[in-house]
Structures are given as C-alpha cells and as structure tokens.
PDB file of N, CA and C in Angstrom:
ATOM      1  N   THR A  93      13.205  60.732 -36.494  1.00 52.00           N
ATOM      2  CA  THR A  93      12.042  60.315 -37.273  1.00 52.00           C
ATOM      3  C   THR A  93      11.533  58.982 -36.762  1.00 52.00           C
ATOM      4  N   SER A  94      10.268  58.740 -36.998  1.00 66.00           N
ATOM      5  CA  SER A  94       9.684  57.485 -36.554  1.00 66.00           C
ATOM      6  C   SER A  94       9.221  56.686 -37.765  1.00 66.00           C
ATOM      7  N   PHE A  95       8.939  55.424 -37.529  1.00 67.00           N
ATOM      8  CA  PHE A  95       8.451  54.569 -38.598  1.00 67.00           C
ATOM      9  C   PHE A  95       6.994  54.895 -38.880  1.00 67.00           C
ATOM     10  N   ARG A  96       6.606  54.759 -40.134  1.00 82.00           N
ATOM     11  CA  ARG A  96       5.191  54.903 -40.488  1.00 82.00           C
ATOM     12  C   ARG A  96       4.410  53.766 -39.837  1.00 82.00           C
ATOM     13  N   LYS A  97       3.105  53.959 -39.673  1.00 84.00           N
ATOM     14  CA  LYS A  97       2.272  52.964 -38.995  1.00 84.00           C
ATOM     15  C   LYS A  97       2.334  51.614 -39.699  1.00 84.00           C
ATOM     16  N   ASP A  98       2.271  51.603 -41.044  1.00 86.00           N
ATOM     17  CA  ASP A  98       2.324  50.329 -41.765  1.00 86.00           C
ATOM     18  C   ASP A  98       3.674  49.649 -41.588  1.00 86.00           C
ATOM     19  N   GLU A  99       4.749  50.438 -41.536  1.00 83.00           N
ATOM     20  CA  GLU A  99       6.072  49.868 -41.294  1.00 83.00           C
ATOM     21  C   GLU A  99       6.151  49.290 -39.883  1.00 83.00           C
ATOM     22  N   ALA A 100       5.654  50.035 -38.929  1.00 85.00           N
ATOM     23  CA  ALA A 100       5.687  49.582 -37.527  1.00 85.00           C
ATOM     24  C   ALA A 100       4.915  48.283 -37.360  1.00 85.00           C
ATOM     25  N   GLU A 101       3.771  48.172 -38.014  1.00 91.00           N
ATOM     26  CA  GLU A 101       2.981  46.942 -37.933  1.00 91.00           C
ATOM     27  C   GLU A 101       3.721  45.775 -38.579  1.00 91.00           C
ATOM     28  N   ARG A 102       4.342  46.029 -39.719  1.00 90.00           N
ATOM     29  CA  ARG A 102       5.113  44.962 -40.385  1.00 90.00           C
ATOM     30  C   ARG A 102       6.295  44.533 -39.521  1.00 90.00           C
ATOM     31  N   TYR A 103       7.003  45.498 -38.941  1.00 90.00           N
ATOM     32  CA  TYR A 103       8.140  45.156 -38.090  1.00 90.00           C
ATOM     33  C   TYR A 103       7.696  44.374 -36.863  1.00 90.00           C
ATOM     34  N   SER A 104       6.539  44.719 -36.332  1.00 94.00           N
ATOM     35  CA  SER A 104       6.010  43.989 -35.181  1.00 94.00           C
ATOM     36  C   SER A 104       5.711  42.538 -35.560  1.00 94.00           C
ATOM     37  N   ARG A 105       5.080  42.339 -36.703  1.00 95.00           N
ATOM     38  CA  ARG A 105       4.802  40.967 -37.177  1.00 95.00           C
ATOM     39  C   ARG A 105       6.101  40.210 -37.434  1.00 95.00           C
ATOM     40  N   ASP A 106       7.070  40.878 -38.058  1.00 95.00           N
ATOM     41  CA  ASP A 106       8.347  40.229 -38.346  1.00 95.00           C
ATOM     42  C   ASP A 106       9.106  39.903 -37.066  1.00 95.00           C
ATOM     43  N   ALA A 107       9.029  40.768 -36.076  1.00 96.00           N
ATOM     44  CA  ALA A 107       9.687  40.491 -34.791  1.00 96.00           C
ATOM     45  C   ALA A 107       9.077  39.249 -34.146  1.00 96.00           C
ATOM     46  N   GLU A 108       7.767  39.118 -34.205  1.00 97.00           N
ATOM     47  CA  GLU A 108       7.106  37.920 -33.673  1.00 97.00           C
ATOM     48  C   GLU A 108       7.536  36.678 -34.447  1.00 97.00           C
ATOM     49  N   LYS A 109       7.638  36.804 -35.769  1.00 96.00           N
ATOM     50  CA  LYS A 109       8.057  35.673 -36.611  1.00 96.00           C
ATOM     51  C   LYS A 109       9.461  35.215 -36.223  1.00 96.00           C
ATOM     52  N   TYR A 110      10.388  36.163 -36.107  1.00 96.00           N
ATOM     53  CA  TYR A 110      11.762  35.786 -35.780  1.00 96.00           C
ATOM     54  C   TYR A 110      11.909  35.342 -34.332  1.00 96.00           C
ATOM     55  N   ASP A 111      11.046  35.815 -33.470  1.00 96.00           N
ATOM     56  CA  ASP A 111      11.036  35.298 -32.105  1.00 96.00           C
ATOM     57  C   ASP A 111      10.731  33.801 -32.133  1.00 96.00           C
ATOM     58  N   ARG A 112       9.737  33.413 -32.929  1.00 96.00           N
ATOM     59  CA  ARG A 112       9.382  31.988 -33.048  1.00 96.00           C
ATOM     60  C   ARG A 112      10.471  31.198 -33.754  1.00 96.00           C
ATOM     61  N   MET A 113      11.136  31.809 -34.733  1.00 96.00           N
ATOM     62  CA  MET A 113      12.080  31.078 -35.579  1.00 96.00           C
ATOM     63  C   MET A 113      13.507  31.041 -35.043  1.00 96.00           C
ATOM     64  N   ILE A 114      13.870  31.980 -34.173  1.00 96.00           N
ATOM     65  CA  ILE A 114      15.252  32.042 -33.672  1.00 96.00           C
ATOM     66  C   ILE A 114      15.290  31.950 -32.146  1.00 96.00           C
ATOM     67  N   CYS A 115      14.541  32.797 -31.483  1.00 95.00           N
ATOM     68  CA  CYS A 115      14.616  32.874 -30.018  1.00 95.00           C
ATOM     69  C   CYS A 115      14.101  31.606 -29.347  1.00 95.00           C
ATOM     70  N   SER A 116      12.931  31.164 -29.747  1.00 96.00           N
ATOM     71  CA  SER A 116      12.353  29.961 -29.128  1.00 96.00           C
ATOM     72  C   SER A 116      13.203  28.716 -29.387  1.00 96.00           C
ATOM     73  N   PRO A 117      13.668  28.495 -30.632  1.00 97.00           N
ATOM     74  CA  PRO A 117      14.534  27.332 -30.844  1.00 97.00           C
ATOM     75  C   PRO A 117      15.844  27.406 -30.054  1.00 97.00           C
ATOM     76  N   PHE A 118      16.405  28.610 -29.905  1.00 97.00           N
ATOM     77  CA  PHE A 118      17.624  28.763 -29.109  1.00 97.00           C
ATOM     78  C   PHE A 118      17.389  28.211 -27.701  1.00 97.00           C
ATOM     79  N   TYR A 119      16.289  28.626 -27.108  1.00 95.00           N
ATOM     80  CA  TYR A 119      15.970  28.173 -25.759  1.00 95.00           C
ATOM     81  C   TYR A 119      15.829  26.652 -25.720  1.00 95.00           C
ATOM     82  N   ARG A 120      15.177  26.064 -26.723  1.00 97.00           N
ATOM     83  CA  ARG A 120      15.000  24.603 -26.751  1.00 97.00           C
ATOM     84  C   ARG A 120      16.345  23.891 -26.914  1.00 97.00           C
ATOM     85  N   VAL A 121      17.262  24.461 -27.699  1.00 96.00           N
ATOM     86  CA  VAL A 121      18.591  23.850 -27.834  1.00 96.00           C
ATOM     87  C   VAL A 121      19.268  23.806 -26.468  1.00 96.00           C
ATOM     88  N   MET A 122      19.144  24.879 -25.715  1.00 95.00           N
ATOM     89  CA  MET A 122      19.804  24.937 -24.412  1.00 95.00           C
ATOM     90  C   MET A 122      19.156  24.035 -23.376  1.00 95.00           C
ATOM     91  N   MET A 123      17.832  23.896 -23.413  1.00 96.00           N
ATOM     92  CA  MET A 123      17.127  23.277 -22.300  1.00 96.00           C
ATOM     93  C   MET A 123      16.675  21.830 -22.516  1.00 96.00           C
ATOM     94  N   LYS A 124      16.467  21.427 -23.743  1.00 95.00           N
ATOM     95  CA  LYS A 124      15.964  20.066 -23.971  1.00 95.00           C
ATOM     96  C   LYS A 124      17.027  19.036 -23.613  1.00 95.00           C
ATOM     97  N   GLN A 125      16.586  17.966 -22.987  1.00 95.00           N
ATOM     98  CA  GLN A 125      17.498  16.891 -22.596  1.00 95.00           C
ATOM     99  C   GLN A 125      17.712  15.878 -23.720  1.00 95.00           C
ATOM    100  N   ASP A 126      16.696  15.699 -24.541  1.00 96.00           N
ATOM    101  CA  ASP A 126      16.758  14.726 -25.619  1.00 96.00           C
ATOM    102  C   ASP A 126      17.597  15.275 -26.785  1.00 96.00           C
ATOM    103  N   PRO A 127      18.673  14.570 -27.175  1.00 94.00           N
ATOM    104  CA  PRO A 127      19.532  15.048 -28.263  1.00 94.00           C
ATOM    105  C   PRO A 127      18.786  15.275 -29.581  1.00 94.00           C
ATOM    106  N   ALA A 128      17.812  14.436 -29.876  1.00 96.00           N
ATOM    107  CA  ALA A 128      17.051  14.604 -31.123  1.00 96.00           C
ATOM    108  C   ALA A 128      16.237  15.899 -31.091  1.00 96.00           C
ATOM    109  N   GLU A 129      15.679  16.229 -29.952  1.00 97.00           N
ATOM    110  CA  GLU A 129      14.918  17.478 -29.822  1.00 97.00           C
ATOM    111  C   GLU A 129      15.835  18.687 -29.936  1.00 97.00           C
ATOM    112  N   ARG A 130      17.038  18.589 -29.347  1.00 96.00           N
ATOM    113  CA  ARG A 130      18.006  19.688 -29.466  1.00 96.00           C
ATOM    114  C   ARG A 130      18.436  19.872 -30.913  1.00 96.00           C
ATOM    115  N   GLN A 131      18.684  18.768 -31.605  1.00 95.00           N
ATOM    116  CA  GLN A 131      19.100  18.838 -33.006  1.00 95.00           C
ATOM    117  C   GLN A 131      17.989  19.457 -33.870  1.00 95.00           C
ATOM    118  N   LYS A 132      16.759  19.074 -33.623  1.00 97.00           N
ATOM    119  CA  LYS A 132      15.627  19.633 -34.363  1.00 97.00           C
ATOM    120  C   LYS A 132      15.524  21.140 -34.124  1.00 97.00           C
ATOM    121  N   ALA A 133      15.662  21.559 -32.879  1.00 97.00           N
ATOM    122  CA  ALA A 133      15.592  22.985 -32.547  1.00 97.00           C
ATOM    123  C   ALA A 133      16.747  23.749 -33.191  1.00 97.00           C
ATOM    124  N   TRP A 134      17.934  23.139 -33.206  1.00 95.00           N
ATOM    125  CA  TRP A 134      19.096  23.772 -33.834  1.00 95.00           C
ATOM    126  C   TRP A 134      18.823  24.009 -35.326  1.00 95.00           C
ATOM    127  N   LYS A 135      18.283  23.011 -35.992  1.00 94.00           N
ATOM    128  CA  LYS A 135      17.983  23.165 -37.421  1.00 94.00           C
ATOM    129  C   LYS A 135      16.925  24.236 -37.651  1.00 94.00           C
ATOM    130  N   GLU A 136      15.922  24.295 -36.783  1.00 96.00           N
ATOM    131  CA  GLU A 136      14.895  25.345 -36.889  1.00 96.00           C
ATOM    132  C   GLU A 136      15.531  26.721 -36.722  1.00 96.00           C
ATOM    133  N   MET A 137      16.432  26.843 -35.756  1.00 95.00           N
ATOM    134  CA  MET A 137      17.071  28.121 -35.521  1.00 95.00           C
ATOM    135  C   MET A 137      17.940  28.527 -36.707  1.00 95.00           C
ATOM    136  N   LEU A 138      18.676  27.563 -37.279  1.00 93.00           N
ATOM    137  CA  LEU A 138      19.494  27.871 -38.450  1.00 93.00           C
ATOM    138  C   LEU A 138      18.638  28.348 -39.621  1.00 93.00           C
ATOM    139  N   GLU A 139      17.497  27.714 -39.816  1.00 93.00           N
ATOM    140  CA  GLU A 139      16.589  28.148 -40.878  1.00 93.00           C
ATOM    141  C   GLU A 139      16.113  29.575 -40.619  1.00 93.00           C
ATOM    142  N   GLY A 140      15.807  29.883 -39.373  1.00 94.00           N
ATOM    143  CA  GLY A 140      15.401  31.240 -39.017  1.00 94.00           C
ATOM    144  C   GLY A 140      16.508  32.251 -39.255  1.00 94.00           C
ATOM    145  N   LEU A 141      17.740  31.894 -38.888  1.00 92.00           N
ATOM    146  CA  LEU A 141      18.879  32.788 -39.103  1.00 92.00           C
ATOM    147  C   LEU A 141      19.135  33.014 -40.593  1.00 92.00           C
ATOM    148  N   GLU A 142      19.003  31.939 -41.372  1.00 90.00           N
ATOM    149  CA  GLU A 142      19.196  32.080 -42.814  1.00 90.00           C
ATOM    150  C   GLU A 142      18.133  32.992 -43.424  1.00 90.00           C
ATOM    151  N   LEU A 143      16.893  32.832 -42.991  1.00 91.00           N
ATOM    152  CA  LEU A 143      15.817  33.685 -43.497  1.00 91.00           C
ATOM    153  C   LEU A 143      16.038  35.138 -43.073  1.00 91.00           C
ATOM    154  N   PHE A 144      16.415  35.345 -41.827  1.00 91.00           N
ATOM    155  CA  PHE A 144      16.691  36.697 -41.347  1.00 91.00           C
ATOM    156  C   PHE A 144      17.811  37.331 -42.171  1.00 91.00           C
ATOM    157  N   SER A 145      18.873  36.584 -42.394  1.00 86.00           N
ATOM    158  CA  SER A 145      19.998  37.100 -43.176  1.00 86.00           C
ATOM    159  C   SER A 145      19.563  37.459 -44.595  1.00 86.00           C
ATOM    160  N   ALA A 146      18.722  36.618 -45.187  1.00 84.00           N
ATOM    161  CA  ALA A 146      18.233  36.897 -46.541  1.00 84.00           C
ATOM    162  C   ALA A 146      17.344  38.133 -46.568  1.00 84.00           C
ATOM    163  N   ASP A 147      16.641  38.413 -45.477  1.00 83.00           N
ATOM    164  CA  ASP A 147      15.743  39.565 -45.410  1.00 83.00           C
ATOM    165  C   ASP A 147      16.467  40.874 -45.108  1.00 83.00           C
ATOM    166  N   LEU A 148      17.725  40.790 -44.691  1.00 80.00           N
ATOM    167  CA  LEU A 148      18.466  42.013 -44.383  1.00 80.00           C
ATOM    168  C   LEU A 148      18.784  42.784 -45.657  1.00 80.00           C
ATOM    169  N   ASN A 149      19.012  44.042 -45.486  1.00 69.00           N
ATOM    170  CA  ASN A 149      19.331  44.921 -46.613  1.00 69.00           C
ATOM    171  C   ASN A 149      20.839  45.045 -46.744  1.00 69.00           C
ATOM    172  N   TRP A 150      21.432  44.168 -47.516  1.00 66.00           N
ATOM    173  CA  TRP A 150      22.876  44.188 -47.712  1.00 66.00           C
ATOM    174  C   TRP A 150      23.231  45.355 -48.619  1.00 66.00           C
ATOM    175  N   GLU A 151      24.063  46.229 -48.157  1.00 65.00           N
ATOM    176  CA  GLU A 151      24.504  47.374 -48.954  1.00 65.00           C
ATOM    177  C   GLU A 151      25.534  46.920 -49.983  1.00 65.00           C
ATOM    178  N   ASP A 152      26.485  46.119 -49.527  1.00 62.00           N
ATOM    179  CA  ASP A 152      27.554  45.638 -50.402  1.00 62.00           C
ATOM    180  C   ASP A 152      28.062  44.333 -49.800  1.00 62.00           C
ATOM    181  N   LYS A 153      27.560  43.211 -50.337  1.00 61.00           N
ATOM    182  CA  LYS A 153      27.931  41.913 -49.760  1.00 61.00           C
ATOM    183  C   LYS A 153      29.432  41.669 -49.811  1.00 61.00           C
ATOM    184  N   ASP A 154      30.091  42.107 -50.885  1.00 65.00           N
ATOM    185  CA  ASP A 154      31.532  41.887 -50.986  1.00 65.00           C
ATOM    186  C   ASP A 154      32.298  42.622 -49.886  1.00 65.00           C
ATOM    187  N   ALA A 155      31.825  43.793 -49.537  1.00 62.00           N
ATOM    188  CA  ALA A 155      32.484  44.576 -48.486  1.00 62.00           C
ATOM    189  C   ALA A 155      31.909  44.248 -47.115  1.00 62.00           C
ATOM    190  N   ASN A 156      30.934  43.313 -47.077  1.00 63.00           N
ATOM    191  CA  ASN A 156      30.289  42.914 -45.825  1.00 63.00           C
ATOM    192  C   ASN A 156      29.631  44.110 -45.140  1.00 63.00           C
ATOM    193  N   THR A 157      29.047  44.988 -45.937  1.00 66.00           N
ATOM    194  CA  THR A 157      28.347  46.162 -45.424  1.00 66.00           C
ATOM    195  C   THR A 157      26.862  45.856 -45.392  1.00 66.00           C
ATOM    196  N   ILE A 158      26.270  46.064 -44.257  1.00 69.00           N
ATOM    197  CA  ILE A 158      24.862  45.720 -44.089  1.00 69.00           C
ATOM    198  C   ILE A 158      24.158  46.801 -43.278  1.00 69.00           C
ATOM    199  N   SER A 159      22.910  47.002 -43.608  1.00 76.00           N
ATOM    200  CA  SER A 159      22.113  47.935 -42.821  1.00 76.00           C
ATOM    201  C   SER A 159      21.261  47.139 -41.843  1.00 76.00           C
ATOM    202  N   PHE A 160      20.552  47.851 -41.000  1.00 81.00           N
ATOM    203  CA  PHE A 160      19.613  47.183 -40.111  1.00 81.00           C
ATOM    204  C   PHE A 160      18.439  46.657 -40.922  1.00 81.00           C
ATOM    205  N   TYR A 161      17.597  45.877 -40.298  1.00 82.00           N
ATOM    206  CA  TYR A 161      16.455  45.246 -40.957  1.00 82.00           C
ATOM    207  C   TYR A 161      15.581  46.258 -41.687  1.00 82.00           C
ATOM    208  N   SER A 162      15.462  47.443 -41.145  1.00 77.00           N
ATOM    209  CA  SER A 162      14.628  48.485 -41.741  1.00 77.00           C
ATOM    210  C   SER A 162      15.247  49.085 -42.989  1.00 77.00           C
ATOM    211  N   GLY A 163      16.505  48.774 -43.247  1.00 76.00           N
ATOM    212  CA  GLY A 163      17.203  49.359 -44.380  1.00 76.00           C
ATOM    213  C   GLY A 163      18.007  50.586 -44.003  1.00 76.00           C
ATOM    214  N   GLU A 164      17.902  51.006 -42.769  1.00 74.00           N
ATOM    215  CA  GLU A 164      18.653  52.165 -42.313  1.00 74.00           C
ATOM    216  C   GLU A 164      19.996  51.730 -41.738  1.00 74.00           C
ATOM    217  N   LEU A 165      20.970  52.610 -41.854  1.00 71.00           N
ATOM    218  CA  LEU A 165      22.305  52.294 -41.356  1.00 71.00           C
ATOM    219  C   LEU A 165      22.505  52.669 -39.897  1.00 71.00           C
ATOM    220  N   GLU A 166      21.674  53.562 -39.359  1.00 76.00           N
ATOM    221  CA  GLU A 166      21.921  54.084 -38.021  1.00 76.00           C
ATOM    222  C   GLU A 166      20.845  53.765 -36.995  1.00 76.00           C
ATOM    223  N   ARG A 167      19.713  53.207 -37.417  1.00 81.00           N
ATOM    224  CA  ARG A 167      18.622  53.006 -36.462  1.00 81.00           C
ATOM    225  C   ARG A 167      18.062  51.597 -36.580  1.00 81.00           C
ATOM    226  N   PRO A 168      18.274  50.778 -35.564  1.00 86.00           N
ATOM    227  CA  PRO A 168      17.717  49.419 -35.608  1.00 86.00           C
ATOM    228  C   PRO A 168      16.194  49.443 -35.419  1.00 86.00           C
ATOM    229  N   SER A 169      15.563  48.418 -35.930  1.00 87.00           N
ATOM    230  CA  SER A 169      14.119  48.244 -35.735  1.00 87.00           C
ATOM    231  C   SER A 169      13.891  47.229 -34.618  1.00 87.00           C
ATOM    232  N   ILE A 170      12.632  47.039 -34.269  1.00 91.00           N
ATOM    233  CA  ILE A 170      12.286  46.045 -33.248  1.00 91.00           C
ATOM    234  C   ILE A 170      12.719  44.650 -33.696  1.00 91.00           C
ATOM    235  N   VAL A 171      12.778  44.420 -34.998  1.00 93.00           N
ATOM    236  CA  VAL A 171      13.213  43.116 -35.493  1.00 93.00           C
ATOM    237  C   VAL A 171      14.679  42.893 -35.136  1.00 93.00           C
ATOM    238  N   ASP A 172      15.513  43.891 -35.386  1.00 92.00           N
ATOM    239  CA  ASP A 172      16.938  43.787 -35.025  1.00 92.00           C
ATOM    240  C   ASP A 172      17.107  43.570 -33.525  1.00 92.00           C
ATOM    241  N   LEU A 173      16.321  44.309 -32.747  1.00 93.00           N
ATOM    242  CA  LEU A 173      16.432  44.213 -31.295  1.00 93.00           C
ATOM    243  C   LEU A 173      15.883  42.897 -30.750  1.00 93.00           C
ATOM    244  N   THR A 174      15.024  42.244 -31.508  1.00 95.00           N
ATOM    245  CA  THR A 174      14.508  40.926 -31.120  1.00 95.00           C
ATOM    246  C   THR A 174      15.549  39.849 -31.386  1.00 95.00           C
ATOM    247  N   VAL A 175      16.214  39.937 -32.516  1.00 94.00           N
ATOM    248  CA  VAL A 175      17.142  38.887 -32.946  1.00 94.00           C
ATOM    249  C   VAL A 175      18.532  39.038 -32.320  1.00 94.00           C
ATOM    250  N   PHE A 176      19.003  40.268 -32.187  1.00 93.00           N
ATOM    251  CA  PHE A 176      20.383  40.496 -31.755  1.00 93.00           C
ATOM    252  C   PHE A 176      20.798  39.758 -30.478  1.00 93.00           C
ATOM    253  N   PRO A 177      20.013  39.815 -29.401  1.00 94.00           N
ATOM    254  CA  PRO A 177      20.480  39.150 -28.177  1.00 94.00           C
ATOM    255  C   PRO A 177      20.748  37.653 -28.364  1.00 94.00           C
ATOM    256  N   TRP A 178      19.964  37.022 -29.218  1.00 93.00           N
ATOM    257  CA  TRP A 178      20.118  35.582 -29.414  1.00 93.00           C
ATOM    258  C   TRP A 178      21.305  35.273 -30.311  1.00 93.00           C
ATOM    259  N   VAL A 179      21.533  36.100 -31.304  1.00 91.00           N
ATOM    260  CA  VAL A 179      22.719  35.935 -32.144  1.00 91.00           C
ATOM    261  C   VAL A 179      23.963  36.186 -31.297  1.00 91.00           C
ATOM    262  N   ASN A 180      23.890  37.170 -30.431  1.00 92.00           N
ATOM    263  CA  ASN A 180      25.015  37.490 -29.561  1.00 92.00           C
ATOM    264  C   ASN A 180      25.329  36.359 -28.580  1.00 92.00           C
ATOM    265  N   ARG A 181      24.352  35.513 -28.306  1.00 94.00           N
ATOM    266  CA  ARG A 181      24.540  34.395 -27.360  1.00 94.00           C
ATOM    267  C   ARG A 181      24.890  33.075 -28.045  1.00 94.00           C
ATOM    268  N   LEU A 182      25.097  33.076 -29.332  1.00 93.00           N
ATOM    269  CA  LEU A 182      25.380  31.817 -30.030  1.00 93.00           C
ATOM    270  C   LEU A 182      26.595  31.093 -29.452  1.00 93.00           C
ATOM    271  N   PHE A 183      27.540  31.840 -28.934  1.00 92.00           N
ATOM    272  CA  PHE A 183      28.722  31.206 -28.341  1.00 92.00           C
ATOM    273  C   PHE A 183      28.340  30.248 -27.210  1.00 92.00           C
ATOM    274  N   LEU A 184      27.229  30.514 -26.542  1.00 94.00           N
ATOM    275  CA  LEU A 184      26.777  29.632 -25.459  1.00 94.00           C
ATOM    276  C   LEU A 184      26.409  28.251 -25.990  1.00 94.00           C
ATOM    277  N   LEU A 185      25.809  28.219 -27.175  1.00 93.00           N
ATOM    278  CA  LEU A 185      25.437  26.924 -27.764  1.00 93.00           C
ATOM    279  C   LEU A 185      26.673  26.122 -28.116  1.00 93.00           C
ATOM    280  N   GLN A 186      27.715  26.803 -28.554  1.00 91.00           N
ATOM    281  CA  GLN A 186      28.955  26.099 -28.858  1.00 91.00           C
ATOM    282  C   GLN A 186      29.623  25.628 -27.562  1.00 91.00           C
ATOM    283  N   HIS A 187      29.659  26.495 -26.580  1.00 92.00           N
ATOM    284  CA  HIS A 187      30.356  26.162 -25.332  1.00 92.00           C
ATOM    285  C   HIS A 187      29.661  25.041 -24.549  1.00 92.00           C
ATOM    286  N   PHE A 188      28.342  25.138 -24.412  1.00 92.00           N
ATOM    287  CA  PHE A 188      27.624  24.186 -23.567  1.00 92.00           C
ATOM    288  C   PHE A 188      27.014  23.007 -24.321  1.00 92.00           C
ATOM    289  N   LYS A 189      26.712  23.181 -25.603  1.00 90.00           N
ATOM    290  CA  LYS A 189      26.000  22.132 -26.331  1.00 90.00           C
ATOM    291  C   LYS A 189      26.718  21.672 -27.585  1.00 90.00           C
ATOM    292  N   ALA A 190      27.894  22.218 -27.869  1.00 88.00           N
ATOM    293  CA  ALA A 190      28.725  21.820 -29.012  1.00 88.00           C
ATOM    294  C   ALA A 190      28.067  22.073 -30.358  1.00 88.00           C
ATOM    295  N   PHE A 191      27.216  23.088 -30.440  1.00 90.00           N
ATOM    296  CA  PHE A 191      26.642  23.521 -31.715  1.00 90.00           C
ATOM    297  C   PHE A 191      27.380  24.783 -32.146  1.00 90.00           C
ATOM    298  N   SER A 192      27.742  24.834 -33.415  1.00 87.00           N
ATOM    299  CA  SER A 192      28.397  26.042 -33.907  1.00 87.00           C
ATOM    300  C   SER A 192      27.959  26.304 -35.345  1.00 87.00           C
ATOM    301  N   LEU A 193      28.108  27.524 -35.771  1.00 82.00           N
ATOM    302  CA  LEU A 193      27.694  27.898 -37.114  1.00 82.00           C
ATOM    303  C   LEU A 193      28.643  27.408 -38.198  1.00 82.00           C
ATOM    304  N   ASP A 194      29.782  26.876 -37.812  1.00 77.00           N
ATOM    305  CA  ASP A 194      30.721  26.394 -38.826  1.00 77.00           C
ATOM    306  C   ASP A 194      30.354  25.013 -39.353  1.00 77.00           C
ATOM    307  N   GLY A 195      29.267  24.439 -38.845  1.00 63.00           N
ATOM    308  CA  GLY A 195      28.795  23.156 -39.347  1.00 63.00           C
ATOM    309  C   GLY A 195      29.526  21.945 -38.809  1.00 63.00           C
ATOM    310  N   LYS A 196      30.402  22.146 -37.861  1.00 54.00           N
ATOM    311  CA  LYS A 196      31.183  21.044 -37.311  1.00 54.00           C
ATOM    312  C   LYS A 196      30.716  20.710 -35.906  1.00 54.00           C
ATOM    313  N   GLU A 197      29.396  20.517 -35.768  1.00 50.00           N
ATOM    314  CA  GLU A 197      28.854  20.192 -34.468  1.00 50.00           C
ATOM    315  C   GLU A 197      29.486  18.889 -33.957  1.00 50.00           C
ATOM    316  N   ALA A 198      29.884  18.905 -32.726  1.00 45.00           N
ATOM    317  CA  ALA A 198      30.501  17.731 -32.125  1.00 45.00           C
ATOM    318  C   ALA A 198      29.431  16.672 -31.843  1.00 45.00           C
ATOM    319  N   ASN A 199      29.864  15.480 -31.675  1.00 41.00           N
ATOM    320  CA  ASN A 199      28.937  14.395 -31.354  1.00 41.00           C
ATOM    321  C   ASN A 199      28.693  14.306 -29.847  1.00 41.00           C
ATOM    322  N   LEU A 200      28.832  15.420 -29.180  1.00 36.00           N
ATOM    323  CA  LEU A 200      28.663  15.463 -27.734  1.00 36.00           C
ATOM    324  C   LEU A 200      27.248  15.864 -27.338  1.00 36.00           C
ATOM    325  N   ILE A 201      26.371  15.992 -28.308  1.00 35.00           N
ATOM    326  CA  ILE A 201      25.019  16.473 -28.041  1.00 35.00           C
ATOM    327  C   ILE A 201      24.389  15.512 -27.144  1.00 35.00           C
TER     328      ILE A 201
END
C-alpha cells in the first residue's frame, strides 16, 4: 500500500523540517571550528531530536515499543529515512567532539 497524497505531502514537509532541525545541526557540530557555534548547533539538534521523539507514535512507552513516524510498525516513511542516518551517526559526535546524549559533554569542545 502507498501513502495517501495528503499524507505524502505532510511527510515531505516533516522530512524537510527534521532535515533543518537534526541533519543540518549535526553537520555544523562536526565542522564548525568555534566551540560556541558547535554548542549552539548541538542544542539545536537536541531540540530537533526531542521534537521528533515527541512526534513518534509510541505503542507502549513502558515496553519501549515504538512505531515508525507514520504510525506503522513495518514501513518507515521519508521522515524516518531522513532522520535515521543522523541518529545512527551520533556516536561520531561523542568520539570526535565529546558530545553525547547522556548530558555529560566533556569540556574538550
């Protein structure tokens, strides 16, 4: 089955939104030389990740069961495919820039 046209348009807009809120800041964290600019980008990315997480369709938060952005369990949307590569690369920010999701960023920025 395919997404309805209105769903596809919404997912396209949401993918663009999360590209700006997660993907672009990730790149700035990696590439900016100025520590203040990296810190600003990191905070922007965290805000984007928090918003994305809030927008997901949690089936059972206690069991940590979650569906894809579209609400389906078996088929990701363009939004999931936009965000996933950057979430999957978060370890790079910890390894190279000392940023981590545990909130214990090192002073090595």
